[in-house]
Tab-separated table of C-alpha atoms in Angstrom:
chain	number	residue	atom	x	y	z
A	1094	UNK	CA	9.725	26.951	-27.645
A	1095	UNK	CA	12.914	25.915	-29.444
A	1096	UNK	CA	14.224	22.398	-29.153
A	1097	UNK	CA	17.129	23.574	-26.851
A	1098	UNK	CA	14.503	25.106	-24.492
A	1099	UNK	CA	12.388	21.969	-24.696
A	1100	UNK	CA	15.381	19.248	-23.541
A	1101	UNK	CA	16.512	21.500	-20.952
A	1102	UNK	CA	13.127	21.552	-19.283
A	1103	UNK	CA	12.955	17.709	-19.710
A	1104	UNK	CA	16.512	17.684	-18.246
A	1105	UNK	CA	15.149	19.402	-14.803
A	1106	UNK	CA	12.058	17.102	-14.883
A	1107	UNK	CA	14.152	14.029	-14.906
A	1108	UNK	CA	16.300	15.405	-12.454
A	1109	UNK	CA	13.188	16.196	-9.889
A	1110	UNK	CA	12.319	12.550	-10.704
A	1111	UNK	CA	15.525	10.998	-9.941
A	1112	UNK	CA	15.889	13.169	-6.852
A	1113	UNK	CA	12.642	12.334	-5.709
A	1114	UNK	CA	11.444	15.762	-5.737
A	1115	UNK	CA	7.412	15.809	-6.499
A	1116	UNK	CA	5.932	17.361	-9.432
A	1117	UNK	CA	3.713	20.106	-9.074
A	1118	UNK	CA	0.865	21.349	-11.208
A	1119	UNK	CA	2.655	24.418	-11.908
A	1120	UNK	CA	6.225	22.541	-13.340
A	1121	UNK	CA	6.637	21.610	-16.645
A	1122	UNK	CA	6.004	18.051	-17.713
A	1123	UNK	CA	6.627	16.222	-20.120
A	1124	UNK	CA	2.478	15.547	-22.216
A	1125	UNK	CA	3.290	11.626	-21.885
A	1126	UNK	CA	3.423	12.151	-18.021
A	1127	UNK	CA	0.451	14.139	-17.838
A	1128	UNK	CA	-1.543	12.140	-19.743
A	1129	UNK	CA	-0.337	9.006	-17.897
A	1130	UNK	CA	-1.149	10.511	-15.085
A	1131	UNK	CA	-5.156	11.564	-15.886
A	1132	UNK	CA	-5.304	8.002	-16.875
A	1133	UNK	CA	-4.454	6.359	-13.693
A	1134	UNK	CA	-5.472	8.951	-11.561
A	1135	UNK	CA	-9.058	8.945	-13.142
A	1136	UNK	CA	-9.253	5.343	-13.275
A	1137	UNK	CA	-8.868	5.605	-9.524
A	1138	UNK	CA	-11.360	7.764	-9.153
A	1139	UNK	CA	-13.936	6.192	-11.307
A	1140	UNK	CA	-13.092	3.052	-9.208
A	1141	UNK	CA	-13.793	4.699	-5.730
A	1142	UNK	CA	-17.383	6.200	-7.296
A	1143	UNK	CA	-18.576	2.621	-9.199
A	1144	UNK	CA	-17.609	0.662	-6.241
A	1145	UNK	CA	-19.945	2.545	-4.262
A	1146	UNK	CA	-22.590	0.697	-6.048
A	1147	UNK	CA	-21.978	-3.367	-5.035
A	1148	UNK	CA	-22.270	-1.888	-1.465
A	1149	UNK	CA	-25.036	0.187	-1.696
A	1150	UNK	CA	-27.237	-2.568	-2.612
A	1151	UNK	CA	-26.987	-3.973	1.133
A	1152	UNK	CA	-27.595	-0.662	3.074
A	1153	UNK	CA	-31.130	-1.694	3.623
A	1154	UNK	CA	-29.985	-5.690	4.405
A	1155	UNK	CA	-27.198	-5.194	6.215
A	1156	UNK	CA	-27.824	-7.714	9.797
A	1157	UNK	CA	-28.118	-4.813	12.764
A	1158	UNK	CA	-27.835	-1.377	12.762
A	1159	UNK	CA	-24.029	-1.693	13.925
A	1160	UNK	CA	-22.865	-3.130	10.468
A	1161	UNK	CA	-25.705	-0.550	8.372
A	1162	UNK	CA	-24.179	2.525	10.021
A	1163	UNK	CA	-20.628	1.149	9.063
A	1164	UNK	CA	-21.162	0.532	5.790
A	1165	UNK	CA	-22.546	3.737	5.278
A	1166	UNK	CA	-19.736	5.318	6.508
A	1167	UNK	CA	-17.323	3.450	4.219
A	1168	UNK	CA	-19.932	4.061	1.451
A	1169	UNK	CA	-19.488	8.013	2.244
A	1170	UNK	CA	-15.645	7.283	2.575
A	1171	UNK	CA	-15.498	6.098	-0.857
A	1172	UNK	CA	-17.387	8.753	-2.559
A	1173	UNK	CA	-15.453	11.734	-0.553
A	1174	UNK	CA	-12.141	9.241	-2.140
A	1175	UNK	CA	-13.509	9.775	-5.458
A	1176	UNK	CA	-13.509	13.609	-5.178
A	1177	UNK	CA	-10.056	13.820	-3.786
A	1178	UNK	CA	-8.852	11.972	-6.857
A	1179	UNK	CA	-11.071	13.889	-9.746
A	1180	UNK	CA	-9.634	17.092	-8.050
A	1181	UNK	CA	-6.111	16.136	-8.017
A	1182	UNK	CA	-6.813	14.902	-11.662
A	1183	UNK	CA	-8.429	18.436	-12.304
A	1184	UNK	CA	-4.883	19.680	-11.473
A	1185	UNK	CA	-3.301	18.382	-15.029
A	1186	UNK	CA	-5.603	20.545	-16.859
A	1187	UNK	CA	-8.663	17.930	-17.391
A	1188	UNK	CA	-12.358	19.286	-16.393
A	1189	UNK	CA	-14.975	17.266	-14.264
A	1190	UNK	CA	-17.302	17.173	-16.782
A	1191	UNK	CA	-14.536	15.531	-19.339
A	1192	UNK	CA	-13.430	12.738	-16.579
A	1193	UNK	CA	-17.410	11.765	-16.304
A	1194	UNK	CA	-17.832	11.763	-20.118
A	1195	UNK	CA	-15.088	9.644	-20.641
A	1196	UNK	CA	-15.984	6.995	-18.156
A	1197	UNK	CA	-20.069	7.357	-19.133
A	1198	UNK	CA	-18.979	6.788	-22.878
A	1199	UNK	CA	-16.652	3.469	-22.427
A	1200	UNK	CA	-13.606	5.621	-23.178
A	1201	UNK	CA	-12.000	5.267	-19.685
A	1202	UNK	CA	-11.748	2.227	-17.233
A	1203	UNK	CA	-12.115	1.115	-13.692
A	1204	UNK	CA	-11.008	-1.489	-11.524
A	1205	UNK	CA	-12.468	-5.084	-13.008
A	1206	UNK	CA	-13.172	-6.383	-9.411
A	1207	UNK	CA	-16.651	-3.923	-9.305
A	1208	UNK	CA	-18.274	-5.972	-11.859
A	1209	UNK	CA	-18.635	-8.707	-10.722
A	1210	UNK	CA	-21.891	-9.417	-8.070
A	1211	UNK	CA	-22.190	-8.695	-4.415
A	1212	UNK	CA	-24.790	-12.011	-3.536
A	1213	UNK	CA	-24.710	-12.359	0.331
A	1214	UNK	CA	-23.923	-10.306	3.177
A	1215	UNK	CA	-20.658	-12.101	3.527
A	1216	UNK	CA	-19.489	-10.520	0.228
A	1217	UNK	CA	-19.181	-7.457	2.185
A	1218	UNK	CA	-16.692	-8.899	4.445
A	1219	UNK	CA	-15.161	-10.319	1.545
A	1220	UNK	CA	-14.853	-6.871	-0.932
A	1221	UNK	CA	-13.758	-4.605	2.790
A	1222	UNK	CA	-11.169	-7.710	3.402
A	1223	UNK	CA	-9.891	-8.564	0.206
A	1224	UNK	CA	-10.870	-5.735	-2.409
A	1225	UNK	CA	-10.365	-3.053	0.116
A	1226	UNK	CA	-6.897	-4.918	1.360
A	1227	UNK	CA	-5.795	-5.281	-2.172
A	1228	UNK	CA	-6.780	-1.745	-2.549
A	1229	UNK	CA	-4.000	-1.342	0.305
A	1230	UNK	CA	-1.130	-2.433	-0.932
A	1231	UNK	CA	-1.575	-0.423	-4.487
A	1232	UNK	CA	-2.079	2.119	-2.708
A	1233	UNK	CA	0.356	2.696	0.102
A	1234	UNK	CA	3.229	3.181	-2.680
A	1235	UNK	CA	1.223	5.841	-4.272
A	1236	UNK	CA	1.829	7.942	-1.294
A	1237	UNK	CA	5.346	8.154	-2.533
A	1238	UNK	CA	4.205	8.822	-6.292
A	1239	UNK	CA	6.642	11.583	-7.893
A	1240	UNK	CA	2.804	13.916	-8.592
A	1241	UNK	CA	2.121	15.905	-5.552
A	1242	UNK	CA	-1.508	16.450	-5.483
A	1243	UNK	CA	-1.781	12.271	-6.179
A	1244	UNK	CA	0.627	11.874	-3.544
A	1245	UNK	CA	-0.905	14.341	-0.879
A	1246	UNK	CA	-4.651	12.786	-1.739
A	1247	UNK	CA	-3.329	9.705	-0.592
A	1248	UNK	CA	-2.397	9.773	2.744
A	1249	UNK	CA	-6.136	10.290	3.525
A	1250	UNK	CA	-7.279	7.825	1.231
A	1251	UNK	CA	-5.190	4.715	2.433
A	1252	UNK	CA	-5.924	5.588	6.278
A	1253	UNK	CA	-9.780	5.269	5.524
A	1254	UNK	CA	-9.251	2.117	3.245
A	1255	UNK	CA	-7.280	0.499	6.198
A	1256	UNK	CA	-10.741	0.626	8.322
A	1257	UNK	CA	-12.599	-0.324	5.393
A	1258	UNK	CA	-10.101	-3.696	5.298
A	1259	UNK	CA	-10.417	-3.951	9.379
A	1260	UNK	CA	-14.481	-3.904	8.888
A	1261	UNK	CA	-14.437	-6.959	6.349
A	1262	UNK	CA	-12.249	-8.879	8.147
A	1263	UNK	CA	-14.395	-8.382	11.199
A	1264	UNK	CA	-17.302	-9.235	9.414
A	1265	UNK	CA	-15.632	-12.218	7.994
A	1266	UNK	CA	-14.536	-13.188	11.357
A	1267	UNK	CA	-17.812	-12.981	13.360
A	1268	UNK	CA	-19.611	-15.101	10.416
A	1269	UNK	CA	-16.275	-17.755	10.594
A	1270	UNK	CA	-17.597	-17.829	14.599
A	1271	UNK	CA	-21.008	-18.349	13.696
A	1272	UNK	CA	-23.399	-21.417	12.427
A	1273	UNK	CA	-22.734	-23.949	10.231
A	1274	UNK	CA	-24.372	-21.854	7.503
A	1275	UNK	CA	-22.628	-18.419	8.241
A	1276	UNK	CA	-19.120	-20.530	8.017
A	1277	UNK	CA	-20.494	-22.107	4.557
A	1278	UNK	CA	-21.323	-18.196	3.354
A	1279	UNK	CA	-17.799	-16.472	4.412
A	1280	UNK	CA	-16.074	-19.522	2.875
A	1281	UNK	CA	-18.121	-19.088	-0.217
A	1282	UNK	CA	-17.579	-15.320	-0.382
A	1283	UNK	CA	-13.999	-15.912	-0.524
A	1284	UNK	CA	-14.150	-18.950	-3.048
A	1285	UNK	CA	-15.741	-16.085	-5.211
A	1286	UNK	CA	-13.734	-13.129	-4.669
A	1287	UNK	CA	-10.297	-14.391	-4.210
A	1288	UNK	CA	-9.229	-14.982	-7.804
A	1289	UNK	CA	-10.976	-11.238	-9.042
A	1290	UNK	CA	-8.986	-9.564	-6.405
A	1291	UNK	CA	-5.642	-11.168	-7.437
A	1292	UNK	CA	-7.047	-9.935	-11.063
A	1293	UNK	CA	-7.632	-6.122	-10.135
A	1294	UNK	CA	-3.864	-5.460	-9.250
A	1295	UNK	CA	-3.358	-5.337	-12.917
A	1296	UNK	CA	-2.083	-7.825	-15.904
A	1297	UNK	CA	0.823	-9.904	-15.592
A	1298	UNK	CA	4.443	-7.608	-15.943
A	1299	UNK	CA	4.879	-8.940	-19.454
A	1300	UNK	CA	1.458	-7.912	-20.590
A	1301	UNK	CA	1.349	-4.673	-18.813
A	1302	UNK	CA	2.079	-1.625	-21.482
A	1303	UNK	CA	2.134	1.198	-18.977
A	1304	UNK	CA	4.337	-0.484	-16.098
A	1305	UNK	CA	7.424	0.490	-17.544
A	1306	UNK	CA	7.293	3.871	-17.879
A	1307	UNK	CA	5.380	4.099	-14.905
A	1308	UNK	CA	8.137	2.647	-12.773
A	1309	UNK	CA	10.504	4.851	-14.376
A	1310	UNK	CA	8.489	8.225	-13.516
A	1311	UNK	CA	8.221	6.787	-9.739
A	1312	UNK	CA	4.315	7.107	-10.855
A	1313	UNK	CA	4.112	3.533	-9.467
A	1314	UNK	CA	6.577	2.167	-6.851
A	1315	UNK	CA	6.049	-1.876	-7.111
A	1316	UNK	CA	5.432	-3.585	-10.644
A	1317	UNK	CA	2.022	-5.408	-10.687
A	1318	UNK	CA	3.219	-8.943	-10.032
A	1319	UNK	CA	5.192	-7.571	-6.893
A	1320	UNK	CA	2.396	-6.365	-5.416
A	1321	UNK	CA	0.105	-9.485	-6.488
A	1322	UNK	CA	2.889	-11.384	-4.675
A	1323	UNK	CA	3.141	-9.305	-1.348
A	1324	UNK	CA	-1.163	-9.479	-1.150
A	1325	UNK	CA	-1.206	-13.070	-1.196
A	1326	UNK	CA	1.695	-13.833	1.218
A	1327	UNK	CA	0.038	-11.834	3.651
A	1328	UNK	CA	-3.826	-12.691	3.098
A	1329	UNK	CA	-3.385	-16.360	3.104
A	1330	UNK	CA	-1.678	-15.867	6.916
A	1331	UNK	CA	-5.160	-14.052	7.794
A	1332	UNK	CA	-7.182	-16.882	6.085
A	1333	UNK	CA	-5.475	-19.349	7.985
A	1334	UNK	CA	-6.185	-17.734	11.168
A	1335	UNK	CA	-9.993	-17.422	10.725
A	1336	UNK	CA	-10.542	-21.150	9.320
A	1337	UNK	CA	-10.914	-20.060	6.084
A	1338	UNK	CA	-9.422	-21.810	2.973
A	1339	UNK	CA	-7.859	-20.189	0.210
A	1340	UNK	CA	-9.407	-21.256	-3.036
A	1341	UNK	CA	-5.795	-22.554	-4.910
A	1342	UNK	CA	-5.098	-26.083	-4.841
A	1343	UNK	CA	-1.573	-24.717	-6.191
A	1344	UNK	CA	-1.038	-22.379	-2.885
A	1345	UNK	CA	1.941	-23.270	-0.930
A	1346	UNK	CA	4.678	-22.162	0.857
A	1347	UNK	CA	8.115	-21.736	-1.088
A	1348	UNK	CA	11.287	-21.814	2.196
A	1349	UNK	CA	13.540	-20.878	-0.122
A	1350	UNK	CA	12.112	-17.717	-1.317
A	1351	UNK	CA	9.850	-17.211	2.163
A	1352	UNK	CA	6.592	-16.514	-0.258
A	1353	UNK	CA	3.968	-18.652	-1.375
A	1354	UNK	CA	3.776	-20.116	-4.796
A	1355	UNK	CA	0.302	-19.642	-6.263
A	1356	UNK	CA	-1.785	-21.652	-9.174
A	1357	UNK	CA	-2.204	-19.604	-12.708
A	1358	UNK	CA	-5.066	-16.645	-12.973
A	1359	UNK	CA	-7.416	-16.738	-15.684
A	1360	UNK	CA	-6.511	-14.048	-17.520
A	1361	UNK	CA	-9.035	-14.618	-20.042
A	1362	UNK	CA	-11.799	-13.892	-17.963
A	1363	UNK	CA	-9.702	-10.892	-16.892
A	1364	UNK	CA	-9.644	-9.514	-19.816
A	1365	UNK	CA	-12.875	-10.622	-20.961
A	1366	UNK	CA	-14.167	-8.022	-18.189
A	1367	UNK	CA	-11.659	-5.421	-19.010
A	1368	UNK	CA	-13.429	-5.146	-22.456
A	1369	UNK	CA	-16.675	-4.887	-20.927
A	1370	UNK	CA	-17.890	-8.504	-20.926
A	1371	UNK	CA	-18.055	-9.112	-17.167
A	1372	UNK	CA	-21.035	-9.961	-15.066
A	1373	UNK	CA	-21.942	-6.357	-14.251
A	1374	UNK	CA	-20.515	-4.609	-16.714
A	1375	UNK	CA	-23.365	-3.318	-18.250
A	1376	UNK	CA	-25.662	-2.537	-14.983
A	1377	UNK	CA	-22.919	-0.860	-13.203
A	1378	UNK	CA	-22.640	1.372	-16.130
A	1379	UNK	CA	-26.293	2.416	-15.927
A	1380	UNK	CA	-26.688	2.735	-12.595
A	1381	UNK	CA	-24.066	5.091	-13.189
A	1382	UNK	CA	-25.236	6.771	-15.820
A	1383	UNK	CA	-28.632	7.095	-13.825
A	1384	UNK	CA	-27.472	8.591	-11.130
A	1385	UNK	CA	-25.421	11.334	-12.768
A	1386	UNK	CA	-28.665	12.179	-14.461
A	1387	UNK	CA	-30.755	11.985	-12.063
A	1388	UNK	CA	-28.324	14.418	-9.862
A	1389	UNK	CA	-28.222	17.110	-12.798
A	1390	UNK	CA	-30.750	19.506	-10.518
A	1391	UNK	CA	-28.268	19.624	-7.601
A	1392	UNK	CA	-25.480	20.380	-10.018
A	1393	UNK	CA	-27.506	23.582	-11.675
A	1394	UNK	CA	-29.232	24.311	-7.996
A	1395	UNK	CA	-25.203	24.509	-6.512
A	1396	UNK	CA	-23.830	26.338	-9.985
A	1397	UNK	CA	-27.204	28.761	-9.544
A	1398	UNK	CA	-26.230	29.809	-5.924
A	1399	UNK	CA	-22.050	30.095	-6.655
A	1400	UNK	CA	-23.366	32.347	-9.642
A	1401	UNK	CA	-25.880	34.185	-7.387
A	1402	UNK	CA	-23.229	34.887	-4.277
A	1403	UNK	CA	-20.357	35.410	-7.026
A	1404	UNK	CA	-22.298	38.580	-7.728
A	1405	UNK	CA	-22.432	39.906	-4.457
């Protein structure tokens, strides 16, 4: 392709992108964009299938059979979330197998709020309420994100993670109406999660190397800190209502720019997870890497029959 050819294809691209036309898996793109794009979209996905596993561990302790059947629903919710995304990242020319590699080897990330530990019951109103809300508002943009399979996967995706916010909050409400004890374990929850879910909606602007370009291919819709800033002003509302108490002896409200000033994140820590050194880290990664193992017979048993009825 000569070099003539090349800019006029990037001129129609642009164009599309400025129009807000959505990219299809059929258009020319520019490699940057599609590898941007496996990146975030697989990160996503890896998120949806690793975050299974904090929730998973309280199937068998969740309080009644109301709140096990739930949470087995939104377990089932996040795994069918997780295929969406692989498939839509399957789109840019990227196989299955490839995605799982790179996220079984270390070579590809996931969201730094699934490694840390799920201790109580309470943490699973906390993860549904905050993780799940946070979740939310990243989320909602992406519905508007210039690559159409992305965009189309997540319409479904954000209406299931708005029950899976409802069901924490519920949770954390009925324990806020409880004992003495129940009160002590939802405010706890939150002590522990609150600062982790500010954390997973990404490094500061300034220290954020893909926001940028991201922004500019309408792959993302709010920077990082705008969407840090739009979770807390409208969590600490919902804290307030419950009895609960935000964890940030820096919180309050700013009249002049209607938003509430916050104290500083540790970013340290953040990062300090990022490159593996969190406090799950390491067993969320082999409970992964167990399970894909351990599911390798249903993977030949489903290849065997497709091969056996392909034949027919």
């Amino acid at each position: 392709m000569s070099e003539q050819e090349l800019q006029e294809l990037e001129k129609v691209f642009n164009q599309k992108i400025t129009d807000d036309v959505r990219i299809e898996p059929k258009d020319w793109m520019p490699e940057k964009y599609r590898k941007t794009h496996i990146r975030q979209i697989s990160q996503h996905a890896h998120s949806e299938i690793i975050g299974q596993l904090p929730e998973g561990n309280w199937i068998t302790r969740a309080p009644s059979l109301r709140r096990k059947v739930a949470l087995l629903a939104k377990i089932q919710d996040e795994a069918g979330h997780g295929l969406y995304l692989y498939s839509a990242c399957e789109t840019l020319g990227i196989s299955r197998e490839e995605l799982l590699d790179q996220l079984h080897t270390g070579k590809a990330k996931y969201s730094s709020i699934f490694n840390y530990p799920a201790v109580t019951w309470a943490d699973m109103g906390a993860i549904g309420w905050l993780v799940d809300g946070a979740a939310i508002i990243n989320q909602i943009p992406l519905m508007n994100t210039s690559y159409g399979p992305y965009a189309r996967a997540m319409v479904r995706v954000c209406k299931e993670e708005s029950f899976h916010q409802r069901q924490g909050f519920e949770i954390m409400l009925t324990l806020t109406e409880g004992s003495e004890e129940q009160k002590e374990m939802a405010q706890d929850a939150l002590n522990r999660w609150w600062w982790p879910a500010l954390m997973m909606l990404g490094p500061r602007d300034a220290d954020s190397p893909n926001t940028a370009q991201s922004m500019k291919w309408k792959l993302k819709r709010k920077t990082n800190d705008e969407l840090r800033q739009q979770f807390i002003d409208q969590t600490v509302p919902q804290a307030e209502l419950i009895g609960l108490t935000i964890p940030d002896p820096d919180l309050k409200w700013n009249e002049e720019r209607q938003s509430y000033d916050s104290g500083a994140i540790d970013w340290d820590e953040f990062w300090q997870v990022v490159k593996g050194h969190g406090p799950c880290n390491k067993v969320r990664m082999e409970a992964r890497i167990a399970a894909h193992e351990n599911g390798s017979w249903v993977r030949e048993a489903a290849n065997a029959y497709a091969q056996k009825h392909s034949k027919k």
